[in-house]
Coordinates of C-alpha atoms and ligand atoms in Angstrom, one line a residue:
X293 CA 19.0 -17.1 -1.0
X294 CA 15.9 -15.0 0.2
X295 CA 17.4 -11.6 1.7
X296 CA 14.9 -9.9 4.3
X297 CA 15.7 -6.5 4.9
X298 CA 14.6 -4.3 2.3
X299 CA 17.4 -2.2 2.6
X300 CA 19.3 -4.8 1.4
X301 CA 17.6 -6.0 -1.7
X302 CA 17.3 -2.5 -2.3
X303 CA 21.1 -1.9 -2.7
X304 CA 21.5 -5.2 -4.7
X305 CA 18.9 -4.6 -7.1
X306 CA 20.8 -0.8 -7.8
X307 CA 24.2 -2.4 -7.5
X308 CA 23.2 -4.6 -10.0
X309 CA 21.1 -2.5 -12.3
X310 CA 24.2 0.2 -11.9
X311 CA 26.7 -2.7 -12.8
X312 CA 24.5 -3.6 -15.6
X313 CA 24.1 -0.1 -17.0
X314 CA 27.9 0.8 -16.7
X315 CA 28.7 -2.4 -18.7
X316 CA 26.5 -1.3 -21.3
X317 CA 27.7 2.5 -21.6
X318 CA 31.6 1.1 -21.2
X319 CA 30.8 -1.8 -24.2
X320 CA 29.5 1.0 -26.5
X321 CA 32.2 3.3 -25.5
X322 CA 34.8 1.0 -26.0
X323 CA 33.1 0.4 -29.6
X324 CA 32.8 4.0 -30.3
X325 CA 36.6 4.1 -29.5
X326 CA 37.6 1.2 -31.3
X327 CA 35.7 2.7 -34.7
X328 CA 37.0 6.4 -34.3
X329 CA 40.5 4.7 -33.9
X330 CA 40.7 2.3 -37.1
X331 CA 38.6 5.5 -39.3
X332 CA 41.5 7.6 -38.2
X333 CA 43.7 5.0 -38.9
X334 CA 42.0 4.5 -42.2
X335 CA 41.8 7.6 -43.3
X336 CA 45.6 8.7 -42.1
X337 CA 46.7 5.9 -44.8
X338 CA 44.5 7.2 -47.5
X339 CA 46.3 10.5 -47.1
X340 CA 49.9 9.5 -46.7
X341 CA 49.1 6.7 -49.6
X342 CA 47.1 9.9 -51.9
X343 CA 50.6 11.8 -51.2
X344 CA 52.8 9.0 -52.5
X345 CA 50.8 8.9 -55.2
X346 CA 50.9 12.1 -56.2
X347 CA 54.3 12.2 -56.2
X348 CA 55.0 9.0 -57.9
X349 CA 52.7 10.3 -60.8
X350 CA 55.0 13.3 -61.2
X351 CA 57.1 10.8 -62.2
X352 CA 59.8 10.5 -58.7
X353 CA 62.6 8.0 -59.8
X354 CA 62.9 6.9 -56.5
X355 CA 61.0 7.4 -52.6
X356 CA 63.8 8.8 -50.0
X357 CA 63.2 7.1 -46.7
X358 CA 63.0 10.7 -45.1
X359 CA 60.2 11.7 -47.9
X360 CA 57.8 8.7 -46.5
X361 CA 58.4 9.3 -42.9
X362 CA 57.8 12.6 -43.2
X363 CA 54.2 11.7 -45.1
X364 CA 53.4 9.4 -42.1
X365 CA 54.3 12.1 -39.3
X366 CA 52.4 14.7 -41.5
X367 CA 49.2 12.8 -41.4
X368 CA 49.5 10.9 -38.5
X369 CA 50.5 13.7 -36.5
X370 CA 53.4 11.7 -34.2
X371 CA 56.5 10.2 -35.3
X372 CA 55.1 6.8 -36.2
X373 CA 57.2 3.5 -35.9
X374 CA 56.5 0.1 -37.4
X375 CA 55.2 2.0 -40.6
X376 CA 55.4 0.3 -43.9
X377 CA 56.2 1.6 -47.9
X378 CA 56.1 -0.6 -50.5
X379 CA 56.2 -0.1 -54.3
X380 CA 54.9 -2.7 -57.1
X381 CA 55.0 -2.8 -60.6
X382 CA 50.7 -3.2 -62.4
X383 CA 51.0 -7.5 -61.8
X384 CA 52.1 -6.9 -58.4
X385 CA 55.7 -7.6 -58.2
X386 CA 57.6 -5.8 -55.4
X387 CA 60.1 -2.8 -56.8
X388 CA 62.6 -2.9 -54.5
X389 CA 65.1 -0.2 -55.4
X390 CA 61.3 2.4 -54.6
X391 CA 60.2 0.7 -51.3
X392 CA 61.5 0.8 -48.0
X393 CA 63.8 -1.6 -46.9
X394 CA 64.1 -1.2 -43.2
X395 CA 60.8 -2.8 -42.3
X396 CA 59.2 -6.1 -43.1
X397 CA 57.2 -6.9 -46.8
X398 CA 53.9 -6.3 -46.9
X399 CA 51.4 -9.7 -48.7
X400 CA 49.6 -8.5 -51.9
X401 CA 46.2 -10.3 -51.3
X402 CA 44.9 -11.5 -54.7
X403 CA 41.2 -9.2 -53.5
X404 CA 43.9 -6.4 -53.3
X405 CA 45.3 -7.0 -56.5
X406 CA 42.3 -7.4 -58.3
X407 CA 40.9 -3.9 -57.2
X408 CA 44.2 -2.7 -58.0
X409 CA 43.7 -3.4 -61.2
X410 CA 40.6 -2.1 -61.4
X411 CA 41.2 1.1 -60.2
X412 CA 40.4 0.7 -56.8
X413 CA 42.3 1.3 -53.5
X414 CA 42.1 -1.8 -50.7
X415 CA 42.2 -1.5 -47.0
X416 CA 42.9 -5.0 -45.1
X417 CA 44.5 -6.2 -41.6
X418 CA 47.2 -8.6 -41.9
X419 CA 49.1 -10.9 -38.9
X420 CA 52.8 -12.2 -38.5
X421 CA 54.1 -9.2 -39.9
X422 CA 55.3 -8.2 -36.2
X423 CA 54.2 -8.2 -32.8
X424 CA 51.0 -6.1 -33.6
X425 CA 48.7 -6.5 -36.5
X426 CA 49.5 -3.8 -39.8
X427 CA 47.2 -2.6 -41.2
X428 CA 47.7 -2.2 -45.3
X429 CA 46.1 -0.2 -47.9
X430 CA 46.9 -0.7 -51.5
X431 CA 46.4 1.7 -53.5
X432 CA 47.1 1.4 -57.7
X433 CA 48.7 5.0 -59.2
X434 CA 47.3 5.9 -62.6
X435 CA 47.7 7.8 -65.8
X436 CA 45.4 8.3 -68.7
X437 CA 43.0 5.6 -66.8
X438 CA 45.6 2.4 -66.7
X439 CA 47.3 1.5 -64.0
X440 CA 51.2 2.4 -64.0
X441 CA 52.3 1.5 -60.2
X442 CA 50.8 0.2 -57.2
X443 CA 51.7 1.6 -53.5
X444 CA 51.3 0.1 -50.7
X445 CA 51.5 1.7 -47.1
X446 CA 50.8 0.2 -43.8
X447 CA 50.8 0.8 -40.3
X448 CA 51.3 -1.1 -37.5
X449 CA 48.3 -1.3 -34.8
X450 CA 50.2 -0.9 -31.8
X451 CA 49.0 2.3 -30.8
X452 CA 45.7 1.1 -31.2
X453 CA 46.0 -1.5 -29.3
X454 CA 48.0 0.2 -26.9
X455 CA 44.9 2.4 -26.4
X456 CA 42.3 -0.2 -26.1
X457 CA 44.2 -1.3 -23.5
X458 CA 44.4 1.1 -21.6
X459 CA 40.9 1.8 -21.7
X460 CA 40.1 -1.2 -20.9
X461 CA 42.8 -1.1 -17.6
X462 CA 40.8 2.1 -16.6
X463 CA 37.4 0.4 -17.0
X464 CA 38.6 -2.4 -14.8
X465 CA 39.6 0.4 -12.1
X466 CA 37.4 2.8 -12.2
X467 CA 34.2 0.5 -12.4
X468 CA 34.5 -1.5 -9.6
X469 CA 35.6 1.6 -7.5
X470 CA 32.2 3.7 -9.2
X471 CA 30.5 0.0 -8.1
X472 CA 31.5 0.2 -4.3
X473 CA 30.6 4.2 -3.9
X474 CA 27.2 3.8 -5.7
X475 CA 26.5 0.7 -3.4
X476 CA 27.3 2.6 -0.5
X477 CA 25.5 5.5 -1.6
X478 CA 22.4 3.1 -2.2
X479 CA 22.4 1.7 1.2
X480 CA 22.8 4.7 3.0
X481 CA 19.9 6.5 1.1
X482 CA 17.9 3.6 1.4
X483 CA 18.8 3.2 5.2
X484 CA 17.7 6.6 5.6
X485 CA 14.7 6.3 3.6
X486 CA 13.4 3.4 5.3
X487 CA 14.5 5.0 9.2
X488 CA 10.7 6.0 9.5
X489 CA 9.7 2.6 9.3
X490 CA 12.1 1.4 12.1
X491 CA 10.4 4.3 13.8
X492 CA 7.1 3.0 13.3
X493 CA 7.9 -0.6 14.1
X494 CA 9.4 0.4 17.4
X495 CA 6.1 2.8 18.2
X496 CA 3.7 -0.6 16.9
X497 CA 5.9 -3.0 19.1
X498 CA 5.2 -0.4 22.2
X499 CA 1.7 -0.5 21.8
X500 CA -0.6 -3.0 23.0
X501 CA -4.1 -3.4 23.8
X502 CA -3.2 -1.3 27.1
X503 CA -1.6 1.4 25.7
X504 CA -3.9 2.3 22.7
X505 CA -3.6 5.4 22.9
X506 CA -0.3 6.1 22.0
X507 CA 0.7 7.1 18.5
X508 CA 3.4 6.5 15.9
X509 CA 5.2 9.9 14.6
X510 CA 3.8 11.8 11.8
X511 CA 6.2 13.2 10.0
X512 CA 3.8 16.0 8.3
X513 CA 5.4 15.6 4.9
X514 CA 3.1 13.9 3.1
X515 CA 4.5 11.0 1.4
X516 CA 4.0 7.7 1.3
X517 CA 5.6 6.8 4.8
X518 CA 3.7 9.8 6.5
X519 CA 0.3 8.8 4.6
X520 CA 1.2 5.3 5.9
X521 CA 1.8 6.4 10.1
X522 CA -1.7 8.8 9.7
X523 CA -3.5 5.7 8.6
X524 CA -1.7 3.4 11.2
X525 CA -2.8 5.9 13.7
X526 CA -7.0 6.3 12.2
X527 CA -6.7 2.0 12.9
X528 CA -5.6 2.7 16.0
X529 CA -7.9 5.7 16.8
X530 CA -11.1 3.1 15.9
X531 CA -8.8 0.0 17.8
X532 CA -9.0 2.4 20.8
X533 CA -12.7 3.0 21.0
X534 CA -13.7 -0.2 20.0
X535 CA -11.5 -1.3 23.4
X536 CA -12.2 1.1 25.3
X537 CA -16.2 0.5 24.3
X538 CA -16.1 -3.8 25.3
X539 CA -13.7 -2.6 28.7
X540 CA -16.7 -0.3 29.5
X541 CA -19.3 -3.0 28.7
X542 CA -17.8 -5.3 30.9
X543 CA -17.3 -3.3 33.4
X544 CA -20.9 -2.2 33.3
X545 CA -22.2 -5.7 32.5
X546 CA -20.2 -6.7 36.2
X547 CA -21.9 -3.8 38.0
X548 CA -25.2 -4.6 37.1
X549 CA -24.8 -7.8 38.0
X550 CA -22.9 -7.5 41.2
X551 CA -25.9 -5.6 42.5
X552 CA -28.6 -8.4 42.5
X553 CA -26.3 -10.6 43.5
X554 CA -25.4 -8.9 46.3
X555 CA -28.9 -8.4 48.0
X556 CA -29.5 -12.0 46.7
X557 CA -26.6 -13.0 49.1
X558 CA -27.4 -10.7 51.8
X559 CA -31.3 -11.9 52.1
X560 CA -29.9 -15.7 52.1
X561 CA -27.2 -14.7 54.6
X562 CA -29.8 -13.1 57.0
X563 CA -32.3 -15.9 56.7
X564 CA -30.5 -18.6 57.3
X565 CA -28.5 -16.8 60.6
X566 CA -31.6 -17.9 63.2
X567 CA -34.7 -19.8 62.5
X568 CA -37.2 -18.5 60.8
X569 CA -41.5 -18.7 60.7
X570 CA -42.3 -20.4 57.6
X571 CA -44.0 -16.8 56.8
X572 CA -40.5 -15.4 56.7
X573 CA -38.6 -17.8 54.8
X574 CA -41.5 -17.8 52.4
X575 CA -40.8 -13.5 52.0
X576 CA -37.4 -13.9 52.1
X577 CA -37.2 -16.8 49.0
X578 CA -40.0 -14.2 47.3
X579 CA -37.3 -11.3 47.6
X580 CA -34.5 -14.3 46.7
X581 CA -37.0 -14.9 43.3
X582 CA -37.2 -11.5 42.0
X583 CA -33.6 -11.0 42.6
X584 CA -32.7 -14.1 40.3
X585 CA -35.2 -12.8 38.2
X586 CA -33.8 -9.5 37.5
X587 CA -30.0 -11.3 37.2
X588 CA -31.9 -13.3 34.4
X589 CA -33.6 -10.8 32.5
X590 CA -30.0 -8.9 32.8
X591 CA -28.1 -11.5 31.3
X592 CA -31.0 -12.7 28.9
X593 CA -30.4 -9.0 27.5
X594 CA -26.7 -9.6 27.8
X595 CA -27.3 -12.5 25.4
X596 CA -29.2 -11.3 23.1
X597 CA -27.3 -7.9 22.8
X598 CA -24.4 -10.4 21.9
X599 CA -25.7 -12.4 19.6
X600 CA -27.2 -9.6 17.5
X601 CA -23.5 -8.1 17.8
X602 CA -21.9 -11.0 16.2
X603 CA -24.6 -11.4 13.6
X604 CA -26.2 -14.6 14.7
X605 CA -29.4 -13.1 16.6
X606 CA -32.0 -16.1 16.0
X607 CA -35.7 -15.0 14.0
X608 CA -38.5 -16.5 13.7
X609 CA -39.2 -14.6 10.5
X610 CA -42.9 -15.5 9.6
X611 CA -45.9 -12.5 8.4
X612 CA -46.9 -10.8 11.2
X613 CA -50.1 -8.3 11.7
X614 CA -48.0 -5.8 13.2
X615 CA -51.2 -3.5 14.5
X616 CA -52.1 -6.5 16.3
X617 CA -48.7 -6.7 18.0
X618 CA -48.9 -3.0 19.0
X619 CA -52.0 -3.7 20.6
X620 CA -51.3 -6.7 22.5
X621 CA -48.3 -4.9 23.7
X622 CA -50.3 -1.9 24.5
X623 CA -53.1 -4.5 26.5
X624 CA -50.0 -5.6 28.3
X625 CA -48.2 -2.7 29.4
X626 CA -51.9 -0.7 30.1
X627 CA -52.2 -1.9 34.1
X628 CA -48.4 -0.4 34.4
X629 CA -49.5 2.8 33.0
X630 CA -52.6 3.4 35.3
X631 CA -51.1 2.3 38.4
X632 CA -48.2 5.3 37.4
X633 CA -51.3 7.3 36.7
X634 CA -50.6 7.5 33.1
X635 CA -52.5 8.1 30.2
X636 CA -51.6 5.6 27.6
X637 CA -53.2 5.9 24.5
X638 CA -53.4 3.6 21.3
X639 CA -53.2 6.1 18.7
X640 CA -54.2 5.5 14.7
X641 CA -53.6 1.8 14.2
X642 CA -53.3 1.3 10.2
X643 CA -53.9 -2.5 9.3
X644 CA -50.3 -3.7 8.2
X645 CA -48.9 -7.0 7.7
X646 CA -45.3 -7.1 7.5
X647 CA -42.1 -9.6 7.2
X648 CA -40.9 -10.4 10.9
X649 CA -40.4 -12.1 14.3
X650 CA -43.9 -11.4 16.6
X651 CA -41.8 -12.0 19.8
X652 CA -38.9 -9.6 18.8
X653 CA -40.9 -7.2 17.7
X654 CA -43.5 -6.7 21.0
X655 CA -40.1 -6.5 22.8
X656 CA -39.0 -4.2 20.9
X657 CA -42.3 -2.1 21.2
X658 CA -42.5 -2.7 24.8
X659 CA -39.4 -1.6 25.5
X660 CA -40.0 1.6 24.0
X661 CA -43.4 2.0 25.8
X662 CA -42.1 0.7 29.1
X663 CA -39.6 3.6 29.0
X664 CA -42.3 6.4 28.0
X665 CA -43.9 5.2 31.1
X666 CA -41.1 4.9 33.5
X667 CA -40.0 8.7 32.3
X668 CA -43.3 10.2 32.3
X669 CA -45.0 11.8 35.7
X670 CA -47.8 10.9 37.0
X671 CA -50.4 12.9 34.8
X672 CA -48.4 12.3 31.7
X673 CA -49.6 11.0 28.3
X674 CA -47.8 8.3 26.0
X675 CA -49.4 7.3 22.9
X676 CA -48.4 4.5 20.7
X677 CA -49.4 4.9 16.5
X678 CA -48.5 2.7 13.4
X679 CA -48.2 4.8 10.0
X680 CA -46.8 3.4 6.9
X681 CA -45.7 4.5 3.6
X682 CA -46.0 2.0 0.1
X683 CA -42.3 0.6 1.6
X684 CA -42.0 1.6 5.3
X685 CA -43.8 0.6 8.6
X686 CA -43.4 3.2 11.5
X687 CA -44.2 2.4 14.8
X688 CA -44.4 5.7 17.2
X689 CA -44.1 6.3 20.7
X690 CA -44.4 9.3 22.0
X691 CA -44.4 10.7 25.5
X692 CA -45.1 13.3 27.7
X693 CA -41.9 12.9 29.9
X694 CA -39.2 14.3 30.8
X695 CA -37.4 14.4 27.3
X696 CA -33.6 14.0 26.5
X697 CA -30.9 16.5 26.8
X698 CA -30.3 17.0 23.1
X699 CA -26.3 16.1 24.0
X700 CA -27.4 12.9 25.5
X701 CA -29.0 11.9 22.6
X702 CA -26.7 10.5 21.0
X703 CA -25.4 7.8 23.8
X704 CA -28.7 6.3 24.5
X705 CA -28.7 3.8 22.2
X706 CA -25.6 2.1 23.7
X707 CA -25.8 -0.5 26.3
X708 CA -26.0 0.5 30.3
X709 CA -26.1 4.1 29.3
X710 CA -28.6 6.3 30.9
X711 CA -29.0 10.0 31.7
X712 CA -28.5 11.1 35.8
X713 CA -31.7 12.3 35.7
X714 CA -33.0 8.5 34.6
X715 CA -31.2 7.2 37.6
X716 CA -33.0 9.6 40.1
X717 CA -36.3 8.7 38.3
X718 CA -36.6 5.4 38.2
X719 CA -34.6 2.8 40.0
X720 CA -35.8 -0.2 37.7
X721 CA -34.0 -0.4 34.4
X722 CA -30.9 -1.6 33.6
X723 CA -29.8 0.8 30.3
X724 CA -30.1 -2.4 28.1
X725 CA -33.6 -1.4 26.8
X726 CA -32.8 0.7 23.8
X727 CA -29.7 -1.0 22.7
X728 CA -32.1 -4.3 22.7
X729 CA -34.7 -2.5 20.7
X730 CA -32.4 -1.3 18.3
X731 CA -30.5 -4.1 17.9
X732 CA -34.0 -5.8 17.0
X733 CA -35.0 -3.0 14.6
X734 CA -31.8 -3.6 12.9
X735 CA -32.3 -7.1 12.8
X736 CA -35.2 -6.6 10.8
X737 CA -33.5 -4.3 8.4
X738 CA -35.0 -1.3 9.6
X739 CA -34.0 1.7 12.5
X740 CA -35.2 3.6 15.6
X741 CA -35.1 7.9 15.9
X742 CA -35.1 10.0 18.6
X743 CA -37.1 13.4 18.9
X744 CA -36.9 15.0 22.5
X745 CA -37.0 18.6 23.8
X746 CA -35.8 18.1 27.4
X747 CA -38.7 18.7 30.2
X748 CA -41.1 18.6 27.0
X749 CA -41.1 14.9 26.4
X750 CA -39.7 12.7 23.4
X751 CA -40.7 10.4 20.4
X752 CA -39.0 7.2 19.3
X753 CA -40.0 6.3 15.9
X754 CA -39.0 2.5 14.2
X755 CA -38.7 2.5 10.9
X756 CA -39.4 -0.8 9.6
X757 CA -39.3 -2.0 5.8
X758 CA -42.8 -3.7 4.9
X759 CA -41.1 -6.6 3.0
X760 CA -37.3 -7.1 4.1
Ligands
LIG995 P1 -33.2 2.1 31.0 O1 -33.2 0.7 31.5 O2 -32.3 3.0 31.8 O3 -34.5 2.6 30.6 P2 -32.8 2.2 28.1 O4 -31.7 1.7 27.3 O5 -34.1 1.7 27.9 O6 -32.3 1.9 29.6 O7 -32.7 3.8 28.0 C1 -31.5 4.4 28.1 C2 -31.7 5.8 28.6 O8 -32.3 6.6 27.7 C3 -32.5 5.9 29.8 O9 -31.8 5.6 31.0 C4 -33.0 7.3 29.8 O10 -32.0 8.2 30.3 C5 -33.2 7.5 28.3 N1 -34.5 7.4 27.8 C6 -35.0 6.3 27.2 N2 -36.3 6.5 26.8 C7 -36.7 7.7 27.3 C8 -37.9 8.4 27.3 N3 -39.0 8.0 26.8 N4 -37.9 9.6 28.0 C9 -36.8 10.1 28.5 N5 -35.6 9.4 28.6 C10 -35.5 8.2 28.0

């Protein structure tokens, strides 16, 4: 059976360690007892038998029943019952004007008498003498080193017995009862341990992709549950953003689209209302044309921004003479520049072959160069250079423009963002044009920096490496 809750196997697994633990510390108690009992025992009969002994060496004619009981109570310390004197003569046979008649005989083992003999005392346990066990020591008396008398005392177990039991009747209480209060204990600390995770399984339930920005309770303590909500809550802090950043894309992405498509319908709507000269549905399918071809070069961006975002951005990686690219891009984008009265400049061009995709990269480069323009005034410079190092290509543009506001620097590298004064600038541009070029630097392994002093102008420099 697989138990779920933690709290449960929690309070098993102590129960049972606990159970397991008390059996072990009542097992060797109960064998401590069980020794301390039988060496008392053992050592009561050595005295009372040492006693009897004694006096039979000083030569007693005879043991009065009062003499023995009162060696028994002195050394066993209670009035003992079911004790046993017996006398024998060196082979053993039982003398019985010396030994006491009102209990039972006591068995001379053959080991027993054999020690006897030799001088030696003999402790042993014997049955059927009575309801309880007796145990016997034997224990010869001796003068000038032979053996003159043997004595034999013995006690009944009872009380021994007696007292294992009732040990034994108090382990069966009291452990069970210890059982029950420790297992309750268990499952109520563990209950309260584990409340915080309730807490934070409630809070998780309660938050979905709508409402990241709630939070599960910190408790400030520091342990392992608290360490656990602070890191649930950095997920969610990154979960949030990353949301919030597609929600804003998409949002953006529909805008910029909606535009076009708008005018697009408007133009068709207002041609087709009355006839129209071949002249004007010829302008009006011109208009139509550049419309669609703004929604495509939108969504051609859209594309490729999503495909280098997922890792799968298709190059045609092959070696590419990257001062040519500069300069075709630069022969390209020239016309643009002088008909914005701009000075655009092809700076030091250092011969460089690198590791890349031709297409990509004059993208790339006129991307950066087409914005230089479009935020330069008339009468502005923009020069594009390529410097390189033994392991790095860098391809520069820099501008004369209006420059960057040093705290919007850091946003214009993601998509549809661009600064108000952008918008008031130039109307064409869609905020896709840095985020493309990065996402093409990247591709190649390589990087794109800002440097702007607002109203001074700015320089974007790609880093790219020579052999990726
Ligand atoms: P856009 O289509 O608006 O040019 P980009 O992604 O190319 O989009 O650029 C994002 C924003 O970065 C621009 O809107 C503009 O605010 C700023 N920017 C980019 N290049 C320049 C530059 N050379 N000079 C000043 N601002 C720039």
């Amino acid at each position: 059976m697989f138990v779920k809750s933690i709290r449960t196997r929690l309070t098993i697994w102590y129960t049972c360690l606990l159970t397991v633990t008390l059996l072990i510390v009542g097992g060797a108690a109960f064998a401590l007892l069980s020794y301390s009992l039988s060496h008392e025992m053992d050592s009561a009969l050595d005295s009372v038998a040492k006693t009897l002994v004694e006096r039979d060496q000083s030569r007693a004619t005879t043991f009065l029943p009062s003499e023995i009981d009162q060696a028994f109570r002195r050394f066993f310390g209670f009035s003992p019952w079911d004790h046993y004197f017996q006398m024998r003569d060196p082979s053993g046979n039982r003398d019985e004007h010396r030994s006491l008649p009102s209990t039972g005989k006591l068995p001379l083992s053959s080991k027993a008498l054999n020690n006897a003999m030799r001088g030696l005392s003999s402790f042993e346990t014997v049955e059927g003498l009575g309801e309880y066990p007796v145990r016997i020591l034997t224990m010869p008396v001796m003068e000038s080193n032979r053996v003159i008398n043997m004595i034999q005392v013995g006690m009944s177990l009872k009380s021994i017995d007696e007292t294992h039991l009732r040990f034994l009747l108090i382990m069966a209480g009291v452990l069970p009862l210890g059982l029950v209060l420790a297992a309750s204990g268990g499952w109520l600390l563990a209950d309260r341990a584990l409340k915080p995770v309730d807490r934070m399984t409630a809070a998780a339930r309660r938050i979905s992709a709508e409402h990241l920005s709630q939070r599960v309770d910190e408790t400030g303590t520091g342990d392992e549950l608290d360490n656990l909500a602070k890191t649930l809550n950095q997920m969610l802090t990154r979960l949030d953003a990353a949301f919030s950043q597609i929600r804003r894309f998409s949002a953006d992405a529909s805008h910029e689209l909606q535009t076009p498509l708008t005018i697009l319908k408007g133009e068709l709507e207002v041609a087709l209302r009355s006839t129209r000269t071949p002249e004007e549905y010829r302008a009006t399918m011109e208009s139509a044309l550049e419309e669609v071809d703004r929604i495509a070069h939108l969504v051609e961006g859209l594309l490729l921004l999503a495909r280098a975002e997922a890792g799968v951005l298709r190059m045609d990686r092959q070696e590419v003479d990257l001062g040519q690219v500069l300069e075709e891009v630069y022969l390209r984008l020239k016309p643009l520049a002088d008909s914005h009265r701009i000075e655009l400049r092809l700076g030091t061009i250092e011969p460089l072959r690198i590791q890349g995709d031709p297409e990509r990269l004059q993208r790339m480069t006129s991307n950066l160069l087409d914005n230089a323009i479009k935020y330069s005034g008339a009468g502005g410079r923009v020069t594009l250079g390529l410097q390189h190092d033994s392991n790095w290509a860098f391809i520069i543009v820099s501008d004369t423009g209006t420059g960057i506001p040093i705290e919007e620097q850091k946003h214009i590298f993601q998509a549809f963002y661009r600064t108000s004064e952008a918008r008031s600038m130039a109307e064409w541009g869609t905020g896709l044009g840095l985020s493309i070029a990065q996402s093409i630097a990247a591709a190649h392994g390589g990087n794109i920096e800002v440097e702007s002093i607002h109203g001074q102008g700015s320089t974007f420099r790609v880093s790219i490496p020579i052999v990726s």
